[in-house]
Short mmCIF file of C-alpha atoms in Angstrom, two decimals:
data_model
loop_
_atom_site.label_atom_id
_atom_site.label_comp_id
_atom_site.label_asym_id
_atom_site.label_seq_id
_atom_site.Cartn_x
_atom_site.Cartn_y
_atom_site.Cartn_z
CA MET A 281 128.94 106.43 118.87
CA ILE A 282 125.32 105.50 119.35
CA LYS A 283 123.85 102.28 118.02
CA PHE A 284 120.20 102.33 117.09
CA ARG A 285 117.74 99.52 117.56
CA LEU A 286 114.16 99.29 116.47
CA ASP A 287 111.07 98.07 118.21
CA PRO A 288 108.77 96.98 115.40
CA GLY A 289 105.77 96.30 117.71
CA SER A 290 105.89 99.72 119.41
CA GLY A 291 103.60 101.48 116.89
CA VAL A 292 105.94 104.47 117.00
CA ALA A 293 107.09 105.71 113.58
CA THR A 294 110.64 104.50 112.80
CA TYR A 295 112.12 108.00 112.34
CA LEU A 296 110.67 109.02 115.83
CA GLN A 297 112.24 105.94 117.41
CA LEU A 298 115.60 107.21 116.08
CA VAL A 299 114.95 110.71 117.39
CA HIS A 300 113.91 109.42 120.80
CA GLN A 301 117.02 107.20 121.07
CA VAL A 302 119.31 110.16 120.34
CA LYS A 303 117.49 112.32 122.84
CA HIS A 304 117.64 109.62 125.47
CA ALA A 305 121.42 109.23 124.97
CA LEU A 306 121.84 112.99 125.24
CA ARG A 307 119.93 113.07 128.54
CA LEU A 308 122.00 110.24 129.96
CA GLY A 309 125.26 111.79 128.78
CA GLU A 310 125.95 108.84 126.47
CA LEU A 311 126.18 111.39 123.68
CA MET A 312 128.03 114.69 124.38
CA PRO A 313 128.54 117.80 122.26
CA GLY A 314 131.10 117.09 119.52
CA ASP A 315 130.20 113.42 119.27
CA GLN A 316 129.43 112.12 115.81
CA LEU A 317 126.18 110.37 114.91
CA PRO A 318 126.55 107.31 112.61
CA THR A 319 126.27 108.17 108.90
CA ILE A 320 123.02 107.49 107.15
CA LYS A 321 124.73 104.74 105.20
CA GLU A 322 125.90 103.10 108.42
CA VAL A 323 122.47 103.18 110.03
CA VAL A 324 120.67 101.80 106.99
CA GLY A 325 123.35 99.14 106.38
CA ASP A 326 122.77 97.97 109.96
CA LEU A 327 119.03 98.19 110.30
CA ALA A 328 117.86 97.64 106.67
CA ILE A 329 115.66 100.72 106.77
CA ASN A 330 115.05 103.42 104.13
CA PRO A 331 117.76 106.21 104.09
CA ASN A 332 115.04 108.87 103.91
CA THR A 333 113.86 107.69 107.29
CA VAL A 334 117.26 108.38 108.88
CA ALA A 335 117.56 111.64 107.05
CA LYS A 336 114.15 112.66 108.39
CA ALA A 337 115.23 111.84 112.00
CA TYR A 338 118.45 113.80 111.53
CA ARG A 339 116.58 116.74 110.09
CA GLU A 340 114.27 116.72 113.04
CA LEU A 341 117.15 116.69 115.50
CA GLU A 342 118.83 119.42 113.48
CA ARG A 343 115.64 121.55 113.51
CA GLU A 344 115.65 121.33 117.36
CA GLY A 345 119.26 122.47 117.38
CA LEU A 346 120.51 119.30 118.94
CA VAL A 347 122.78 118.24 116.12
CA ALA A 348 124.29 119.84 113.05
CA GLY A 349 125.49 118.50 109.78
CA ARG A 350 129.08 119.45 108.75
CA PRO A 351 129.59 119.25 104.94
CA GLY A 352 131.86 116.37 104.05
CA GLN A 353 132.19 115.14 107.59
CA GLY A 354 128.90 113.98 109.10
CA THR A 355 126.36 114.91 111.73
CA PHE A 356 127.59 116.06 115.18
CA VAL A 357 126.02 116.71 118.46
CA GLN A 358 125.58 120.34 119.27
CA LEU A 359 123.82 120.44 122.62
CA SER A 360 123.53 118.22 125.65
CA LEU A 361 120.05 117.68 127.00
CA ARG A 362 121.54 117.15 130.36
CA GLY A 363 120.90 120.13 132.70
CA GLY A 364 123.44 121.04 135.44
CA SER A 365 127.03 119.89 135.94
CA THR A 366 128.17 116.27 136.43
CA ALA A 367 128.79 117.01 140.16
CA ASP A 368 125.22 118.25 140.53
CA HIS A 369 123.96 115.04 138.81
CA ALA A 370 125.82 112.85 141.32
CA ARG A 371 124.49 114.89 144.26
CA PHE A 372 120.87 114.73 143.11
CA ARG A 373 121.15 111.08 142.34
CA ARG A 374 122.32 110.43 145.97
CA ASP A 375 119.52 112.53 147.38
CA LEU A 376 116.95 110.74 145.22
CA ALA A 377 118.29 107.34 146.19
CA GLN A 378 117.92 108.27 149.87
CA TRP A 379 114.31 109.40 149.15
CA VAL A 380 113.51 106.14 147.40
CA ARG A 381 114.90 104.13 150.39
CA ALA A 382 112.79 106.21 152.82
CA CYS A 383 109.65 105.61 150.66
CA ARG A 384 110.33 101.81 150.52
CA ALA A 385 110.83 101.71 154.30
CA ALA A 386 107.40 103.42 154.68
CA GLY A 387 105.81 100.75 152.48
CA LEU A 388 105.44 102.63 149.16
CA GLY A 389 105.77 100.61 145.92
CA GLN A 390 107.26 101.67 142.65
CA GLY A 391 104.01 102.89 141.24
CA ASP A 392 103.34 105.02 144.35
CA MET A 393 106.73 106.59 144.04
CA GLU A 394 106.41 107.30 140.35
CA ALA A 395 103.02 108.91 140.92
CA LEU A 396 104.31 110.96 143.82
CA PHE A 397 107.30 112.22 141.87
CA ALA A 398 105.19 113.07 138.80
CA SER A 399 102.71 114.87 140.93
CA VAL A 400 105.40 116.92 142.76
CA LEU A 401 107.00 117.72 139.45
CA ALA A 402 103.66 118.94 138.07
CA ASP A 403 102.95 121.01 141.12
CA SER A 404 106.36 122.63 140.94
CA SER A 405 106.05 123.55 137.33
CA GLN A 406 102.51 124.94 138.04
CA GLN A 407 104.03 127.23 140.73
CA GLU A 408 106.76 128.38 138.35
CA ILE A 409 104.10 129.34 135.84
CA ALA A 410 102.01 131.19 138.43
CA MET B 64 130.60 109.74 94.95
CA LYS B 65 131.00 113.46 95.67
CA ALA B 66 127.31 114.06 94.89
CA ALA B 67 126.35 111.18 97.15
CA ARG B 68 128.26 112.64 100.04
CA ALA B 69 126.71 116.08 99.54
CA GLN B 70 123.30 114.46 99.73
CA GLU B 71 124.31 112.65 102.95
CA MET B 72 125.19 115.96 104.55
CA SER B 73 122.29 118.09 103.47
CA GLY B 74 119.73 115.38 104.21
CA ARG B 75 118.19 113.66 101.24
CA ASP B 76 115.20 115.57 100.02
CA PRO B 77 113.31 113.46 97.46
CA GLY B 78 110.43 114.67 95.46
CA GLU B 79 111.77 118.11 94.57
CA PRO B 80 108.81 119.67 92.64
CA HIS B 81 110.81 120.62 89.60
CA SER B 82 112.71 117.44 88.90
CA PRO B 83 110.89 115.02 86.64
CA ALA B 84 109.27 111.94 88.20
CA ALA B 85 111.54 108.88 88.32
CA LEU B 86 108.66 106.90 86.94
CA GLU B 87 105.53 108.15 85.30
CA ALA B 88 102.93 105.87 83.62
CA VAL B 89 99.92 107.25 81.84
CA ARG B 90 97.01 104.93 81.06
CA LEU B 91 99.46 102.10 80.67
CA THR B 92 97.82 99.03 79.26
CA LYS B 93 99.22 95.60 78.36
CA ARG B 94 97.18 92.77 76.83
CA TYR B 95 98.40 89.24 76.20
CA ARG B 96 96.19 87.68 73.58
CA GLY B 97 92.75 87.76 75.26
CA THR B 98 93.69 88.79 78.81
CA TRP B 99 94.42 92.21 80.22
CA ALA B 100 97.58 92.09 82.37
CA LEU B 101 97.43 95.83 83.00
CA ARG B 102 94.65 98.17 82.39
CA ASP B 103 94.86 102.07 82.37
CA CYS B 104 97.53 102.26 84.99
CA THR B 105 98.37 105.87 85.79
CA LEU B 106 100.98 106.58 88.43
CA SER B 107 103.84 108.87 89.25
CA VAL B 108 106.67 108.17 91.63
CA PRO B 109 109.17 110.97 92.65
CA ALA B 110 112.98 110.40 92.25
CA GLY B 111 114.92 109.05 95.16
CA ARG B 112 112.18 106.78 96.49
CA VAL B 113 112.26 103.08 97.38
CA VAL B 114 108.96 101.80 96.02
CA ALA B 115 107.18 98.69 97.23
CA LEU B 116 105.13 97.19 94.41
CA VAL B 117 102.70 94.77 95.98
CA GLY B 118 99.67 92.82 94.98
CA PRO B 119 98.35 89.28 94.72
CA ASN B 120 99.75 86.79 92.13
CA GLY B 121 98.57 87.71 88.70
CA ALA B 122 97.90 91.39 89.59
CA GLY B 123 100.32 92.54 86.90
CA LYS B 124 103.38 93.34 88.96
CA SER B 125 105.89 91.53 86.71
CA THR B 126 104.25 93.02 83.60
CA LEU B 127 104.56 96.51 85.04
CA LEU B 128 108.21 95.95 85.94
CA HIS B 129 109.03 94.54 82.48
CA LEU B 130 107.38 97.62 80.93
CA VAL B 131 109.45 99.93 83.12
CA ALA B 132 112.61 98.16 82.19
CA GLY B 133 111.76 98.40 78.50
CA LEU B 134 111.72 94.63 78.02
CA ILE B 135 108.22 94.59 76.63
CA ALA B 136 106.14 97.25 74.85
CA PRO B 137 102.77 98.41 76.07
CA THR B 138 99.57 97.69 74.15
CA ARG B 139 98.43 101.27 74.88
CA GLY B 140 99.55 104.18 77.00
CA GLY B 141 103.03 105.42 77.79
CA ILE B 142 105.73 105.23 80.40
CA ARG B 143 108.49 107.74 81.17
CA ILE B 144 111.64 107.35 83.21
CA PHE B 145 113.10 110.67 84.49
CA GLY B 146 111.02 112.39 81.80
CA GLU B 147 112.33 110.18 78.86
CA PRO B 148 109.88 107.91 77.13
CA VAL B 149 110.84 104.22 77.56
CA GLY B 150 111.51 102.68 74.21
CA GLN B 151 114.32 101.05 72.39
CA ARG B 152 116.68 104.03 72.97
CA ALA B 153 119.89 102.87 74.57
CA ALA B 154 120.36 106.12 76.43
CA ALA B 155 117.17 105.75 78.45
CA LEU B 156 117.81 102.01 78.99
CA ALA B 157 121.33 102.66 80.39
CA ARG B 158 119.71 104.48 83.29
CA VAL B 159 117.73 101.42 84.39
CA ALA B 160 118.88 98.18 85.87
CA PHE B 161 116.55 95.16 85.94
CA LEU B 162 116.94 92.27 88.32
CA ALA B 163 114.70 89.40 87.25
CA GLN B 164 113.10 87.12 89.68
CA ASP B 165 115.17 84.04 88.72
CA LYS B 166 118.43 86.10 89.05
CA PRO B 167 119.98 84.69 85.91
CA LEU B 168 123.66 84.14 86.51
CA TYR B 169 126.02 81.62 84.82
CA GLY B 170 126.82 78.84 87.28
CA GLY B 171 129.99 77.89 85.47
CA PHE B 172 131.48 81.34 85.69
CA THR B 173 133.55 82.45 88.68
CA VAL B 174 132.52 85.59 90.57
CA ALA B 175 135.41 87.47 88.89
CA GLU B 176 134.39 86.31 85.39
CA THR B 177 130.83 87.38 86.10
CA LEU B 178 132.15 90.90 86.99
CA ARG B 179 134.20 90.97 83.75
CA PHE B 180 131.00 90.03 81.88
CA GLY B 181 129.17 92.94 83.51
CA ARG B 182 131.99 95.37 82.74
CA HIS B 183 131.85 94.46 78.98
CA LEU B 184 128.06 94.84 78.77
CA ASN B 185 127.57 98.06 80.68
CA PRO B 186 129.27 101.32 79.62
CA GLY B 187 128.88 103.01 83.09
CA TRP B 188 130.20 99.98 84.94
CA ASP B 189 131.80 100.80 88.37
CA ASP B 190 134.27 97.91 89.00
CA ALA B 191 135.62 99.42 92.19
CA LEU B 192 132.15 99.57 93.66
CA ALA B 193 131.43 95.98 92.67
CA ARG B 194 134.67 94.65 94.13
CA GLN B 195 134.28 96.68 97.36
CA ARG B 196 130.72 95.34 97.87
CA LEU B 197 131.80 91.75 97.26
CA ALA B 198 134.66 92.19 99.72
CA GLU B 199 132.31 93.57 102.38
CA LEU B 200 130.03 90.62 101.83
CA ASP B 201 132.95 88.15 102.08
CA ILE B 202 132.14 86.66 98.62
CA PRO B 203 135.41 85.20 97.16
CA LEU B 204 136.10 86.29 93.53
CA ASN B 205 137.49 82.90 92.58
CA ARG B 206 134.42 80.98 93.68
CA LYS B 207 132.19 79.45 90.97
CA VAL B 208 128.75 81.07 90.95
CA GLY B 209 127.19 77.56 91.03
CA LYS B 210 128.93 76.92 94.43
CA LEU B 211 127.56 80.13 96.10
CA SER B 212 124.65 79.96 98.62
CA GLY B 213 121.26 81.31 97.67
CA GLY B 214 121.89 84.43 99.69
CA GLN B 215 125.35 84.97 98.12
CA ARG B 216 123.86 84.56 94.62
CA ALA B 217 121.21 87.18 95.43
CA GLN B 218 123.95 89.56 96.69
CA LEU B 219 126.08 88.98 93.56
CA ALA B 220 123.02 89.64 91.32
CA LEU B 221 122.32 92.85 93.32
CA THR B 222 125.99 93.85 93.06
CA LEU B 223 125.87 93.48 89.27
CA ALA B 224 122.75 95.72 89.11
CA VAL B 225 124.13 98.34 91.46
CA ALA B 226 127.57 98.44 89.65
CA LYS B 227 125.84 99.46 86.52
CA ARG B 228 125.19 102.69 88.48
CA PRO B 229 121.56 102.97 87.38
CA ASP B 230 119.35 105.87 88.32
CA LEU B 231 116.47 103.41 88.60
CA LEU B 232 116.84 99.89 89.94
CA VAL B 233 113.93 97.58 89.17
CA MET B 234 113.69 94.26 91.04
CA ASP B 235 111.14 91.51 90.53
CA GLU B 236 110.63 89.64 93.93
CA PRO B 237 114.30 90.10 94.99
CA LEU B 238 113.72 88.35 98.31
CA ALA B 239 111.82 85.30 97.04
CA ASN B 240 113.40 81.95 98.01
CA LEU B 241 115.73 83.53 100.59
CA ASP B 242 115.87 82.60 104.29
CA PRO B 243 115.13 85.32 106.83
CA VAL B 244 118.77 86.07 107.50
CA ALA B 245 119.64 86.39 103.82
CA ARG B 246 116.53 88.58 103.26
CA HIS B 247 117.67 90.94 106.02
CA ASP B 248 121.27 90.96 104.66
CA VAL B 249 120.11 91.68 101.10
CA MET B 250 117.90 94.49 102.35
CA ARG B 251 120.73 95.93 104.43
CA SER B 252 123.12 96.11 101.60
CA LEU B 253 120.48 97.45 99.22
CA MET B 254 119.63 100.29 101.64
CA ALA B 255 123.34 101.06 101.99
CA ALA B 256 123.64 101.24 98.23
CA VAL B 257 120.65 103.56 98.03
CA ALA B 258 122.18 105.78 100.74
CA GLU B 259 125.38 105.99 98.75
CA THR B 260 123.99 106.55 95.25
CA GLY B 261 120.57 108.17 95.75
CA MET B 262 119.11 105.87 93.13
CA THR B 263 115.33 105.22 92.86
CA VAL B 264 114.31 101.59 93.50
CA VAL B 265 111.13 99.78 92.53
CA MET B 266 110.76 96.28 93.93
CA SER B 267 107.91 93.85 93.99
CA SER B 268 106.94 91.45 96.68
CA HIS B 269 103.90 89.69 97.91
CA VAL B 270 105.30 89.65 101.47
CA VAL B 271 104.54 93.23 102.75
CA SER B 272 106.35 92.82 106.00
CA ASP B 273 109.68 92.39 104.17
CA LEU B 274 109.30 95.86 102.75
CA THR B 275 107.79 97.82 105.53
CA ASP B 276 110.81 99.73 106.89
CA ALA B 277 112.76 99.73 103.59
CA CYS B 278 110.24 101.35 101.36
CA ASP B 279 108.93 104.92 101.54
CA TRP B 280 106.47 104.63 98.66
CA LEU B 281 103.71 102.14 98.15
CA VAL B 282 102.10 101.03 94.92
CA VAL B 283 99.36 98.34 95.19
CA LEU B 284 98.29 96.57 91.99
CA ASN B 285 95.09 94.54 92.00
CA GLY B 286 93.60 92.84 89.03
CA GLY B 287 95.65 94.92 86.56
CA HIS B 288 94.67 98.21 88.15
CA VAL B 289 96.61 100.59 90.34
CA GLN B 290 94.76 100.59 93.64
CA ILE B 291 97.12 102.69 95.77
CA SER B 292 100.05 104.93 94.97
CA GLY B 293 101.40 107.13 97.65
CA GLU B 294 104.00 107.97 100.30
CA VAL B 295 103.99 105.35 103.04
CA ASP B 296 104.02 107.87 105.92
CA GLU B 297 101.13 109.77 104.44
CA LEU B 298 99.10 106.62 103.82
CA LEU B 299 99.66 105.48 107.39
CA ALA B 300 98.76 108.91 108.81
CA ALA B 301 95.51 108.98 106.75
CA HIS B 302 94.13 105.72 108.05
CA ARG B 303 93.01 104.54 111.58
CA MET B 304 91.80 101.37 113.13
CA LEU B 305 88.53 101.99 115.02
CA THR B 306 87.31 99.51 117.57
CA GLY B 307 83.84 99.94 119.07
CA PRO B 308 80.21 98.88 119.28
CA ALA B 309 78.94 97.01 116.21
CA GLU B 310 75.59 98.85 116.25
CA LEU B 311 77.36 102.20 115.62
CA ALA B 312 79.57 100.88 112.80
CA ASP B 313 77.16 101.58 109.93
CA GLY B 314 76.88 105.12 111.17
CA ILE B 315 80.58 105.53 110.88
CA ALA B 316 80.67 103.91 107.46
CA ALA B 317 78.06 106.43 106.25
CA ARG B 318 80.37 109.38 107.22
CA ILE B 319 83.89 108.21 106.31
CA PRO B 320 85.36 105.65 103.91
CA VAL B 321 85.61 102.31 105.68
CA ILE B 322 88.02 99.96 103.91
CA GLY B 323 88.14 97.03 106.31
CA ASP B 324 85.16 95.94 108.40
CA SER B 325 85.24 92.91 110.62
CA ARG B 326 82.56 92.35 113.19
CA SER B 327 82.21 89.73 115.90
CA GLY B 328 79.11 89.84 118.09
CA ARG B 329 78.80 93.29 119.60
CA GLN B 330 82.30 94.50 118.51
CA ALA B 331 83.33 96.03 115.18
CA VAL B 332 86.85 96.70 114.01
CA LEU B 333 86.96 99.16 111.18
CA LEU B 334 89.92 100.24 109.07
CA ALA B 335 88.92 103.76 107.95
CA ARG B 336 90.33 106.62 105.99
CA THR B 337 90.40 109.48 108.46
CA GLY B 338 88.35 112.57 107.76
CA PRO B 339 86.01 115.02 109.48
CA GLY B 340 83.64 112.17 110.57
CA THR B 341 86.36 110.21 112.40
CA PRO B 342 85.18 109.65 116.06
CA SER B 343 88.37 110.79 117.74
CA HIS B 344 86.55 112.12 120.83
CA ASP B 345 83.74 109.56 121.11
CA PRO B 346 84.84 107.42 124.15
CA ARG B 347 82.92 104.39 122.72
CA TRP B 348 85.52 104.11 119.94
CA ARG B 349 89.10 103.18 120.50
CA VAL B 350 91.28 104.71 117.77
CA SER B 351 94.70 103.32 116.94
CA GLY B 352 97.23 103.47 114.09
CA VAL B 353 97.43 100.95 111.33
CA SER B 354 100.40 98.92 110.05
CA LEU B 355 101.36 98.90 106.40
CA GLU B 356 100.42 95.20 106.27
CA GLU B 357 96.92 95.83 107.67
CA LEU B 358 96.42 98.63 105.23
CA VAL B 359 97.47 96.63 102.20
CA LEU B 360 95.36 93.64 103.16
CA ALA B 361 92.27 95.76 103.73
CA TYR B 362 92.59 97.41 100.34
CA LEU B 363 93.32 94.07 98.52
CA ARG B 364 90.14 92.60 100.03
CA HIS B 365 88.22 95.69 98.90
CA PRO B 366 89.26 96.13 95.29
CA ASP B 367 86.90 99.09 94.66
CA ALA B 368 88.59 101.33 97.24
CA THR B 369 91.49 103.35 95.89
CA VAL B 370 93.98 105.97 97.08
CA LEU B 371 95.31 107.70 94.07
CA PRO B 372 96.39 111.26 94.93
CA ARG B 373 97.25 113.92 92.36
CA PRO B 374 96.60 112.44 88.98
CA ALA B 375 99.42 113.17 86.56
CA LEU B 376 98.93 116.30 84.46
CA THR B 377 101.20 115.27 81.63
CA ALA B 378 99.03 113.26 79.29
CA THR B 379 100.59 111.69 76.26
#
């Protein structure tokens, strides 16, 4: 079960913070299809926030097809945001770690690598569109 | 309980257009001898909301709350709760619970005796709910009320109000005199009670930051007038903080309503109501969101500015 936390200084609306945290957990595999989200009462009893805020976040996740409410039971994860199989993830992670080591050896810093990765990602999606 | 669970599943959807407003005041006025405590207050709050009533001392917050609870009668104007006029009718009053600022409890009673007292006075009393809440809060039933901590007394008073199973819970400064931990704990258990029952809550405070994440409707009273009444998300979305060159500030103020204006040397920081004239693409202006606290302060310092959407159509 996921536990929410709030960043009051972030300037991001509270319901969006909840949405982002669920999506993040879905991407990392911390939440899998069939897992239950905490009930609205549990979330507000923990964070002291308005129940409508949690309901709004859950509605948004429901609208995107990521979770579904089951009457009398709660809200459950429908979809994983994680593409590919677990084995694929392990392999790509290894490849990427190797790439990071090679970059470091060549004197690239974290910012250089992030920029490079973002740029290659952008190029690749451009090519897919074209 | 069943209804509460159904709400939980379907997602609470407050403000259904056909259900009557939880609270509706039309030209509500209260005068004490020579002074106007409230003057021509008109406002409407949909059911299921948690309302923050804020304003400086003497703005009329307590007067408004006492009128809502039916404890005093207005000099002029009317007030309805779920469509029913507030008066001396017991049926309407049974739907409202009022938690006064000084949280009157009998220090010589034990917690259990206090519950028994509540059960005798309130026909809709939910004793199981009261006991469950107190157990969750680790408040012993055999303890004398006078021996409880300030936070525990606040929780007991809130428990009494919630166990009445009101449709509208009215609280006057519920967090005053509590330390930060107790404030958070009271708010957490209040929000859990709201999630469970779907009741509407109106609470006053002069500390806006205490209410920021808990309330979804804001009412600002200033000098006996309603200055703002609206949904918190909508209010925040409709205002921006603009930072830019001071010599351009007057030009902005001529195009859109500027509520807060602070200038230092060449720089101006404006809190503005967004509209067609907002310089979102002008690189000389940095545009950022506003916090609820910034918004409230700017309006309180600028008593002529108001945000009062959709005046009520039901005149009495």
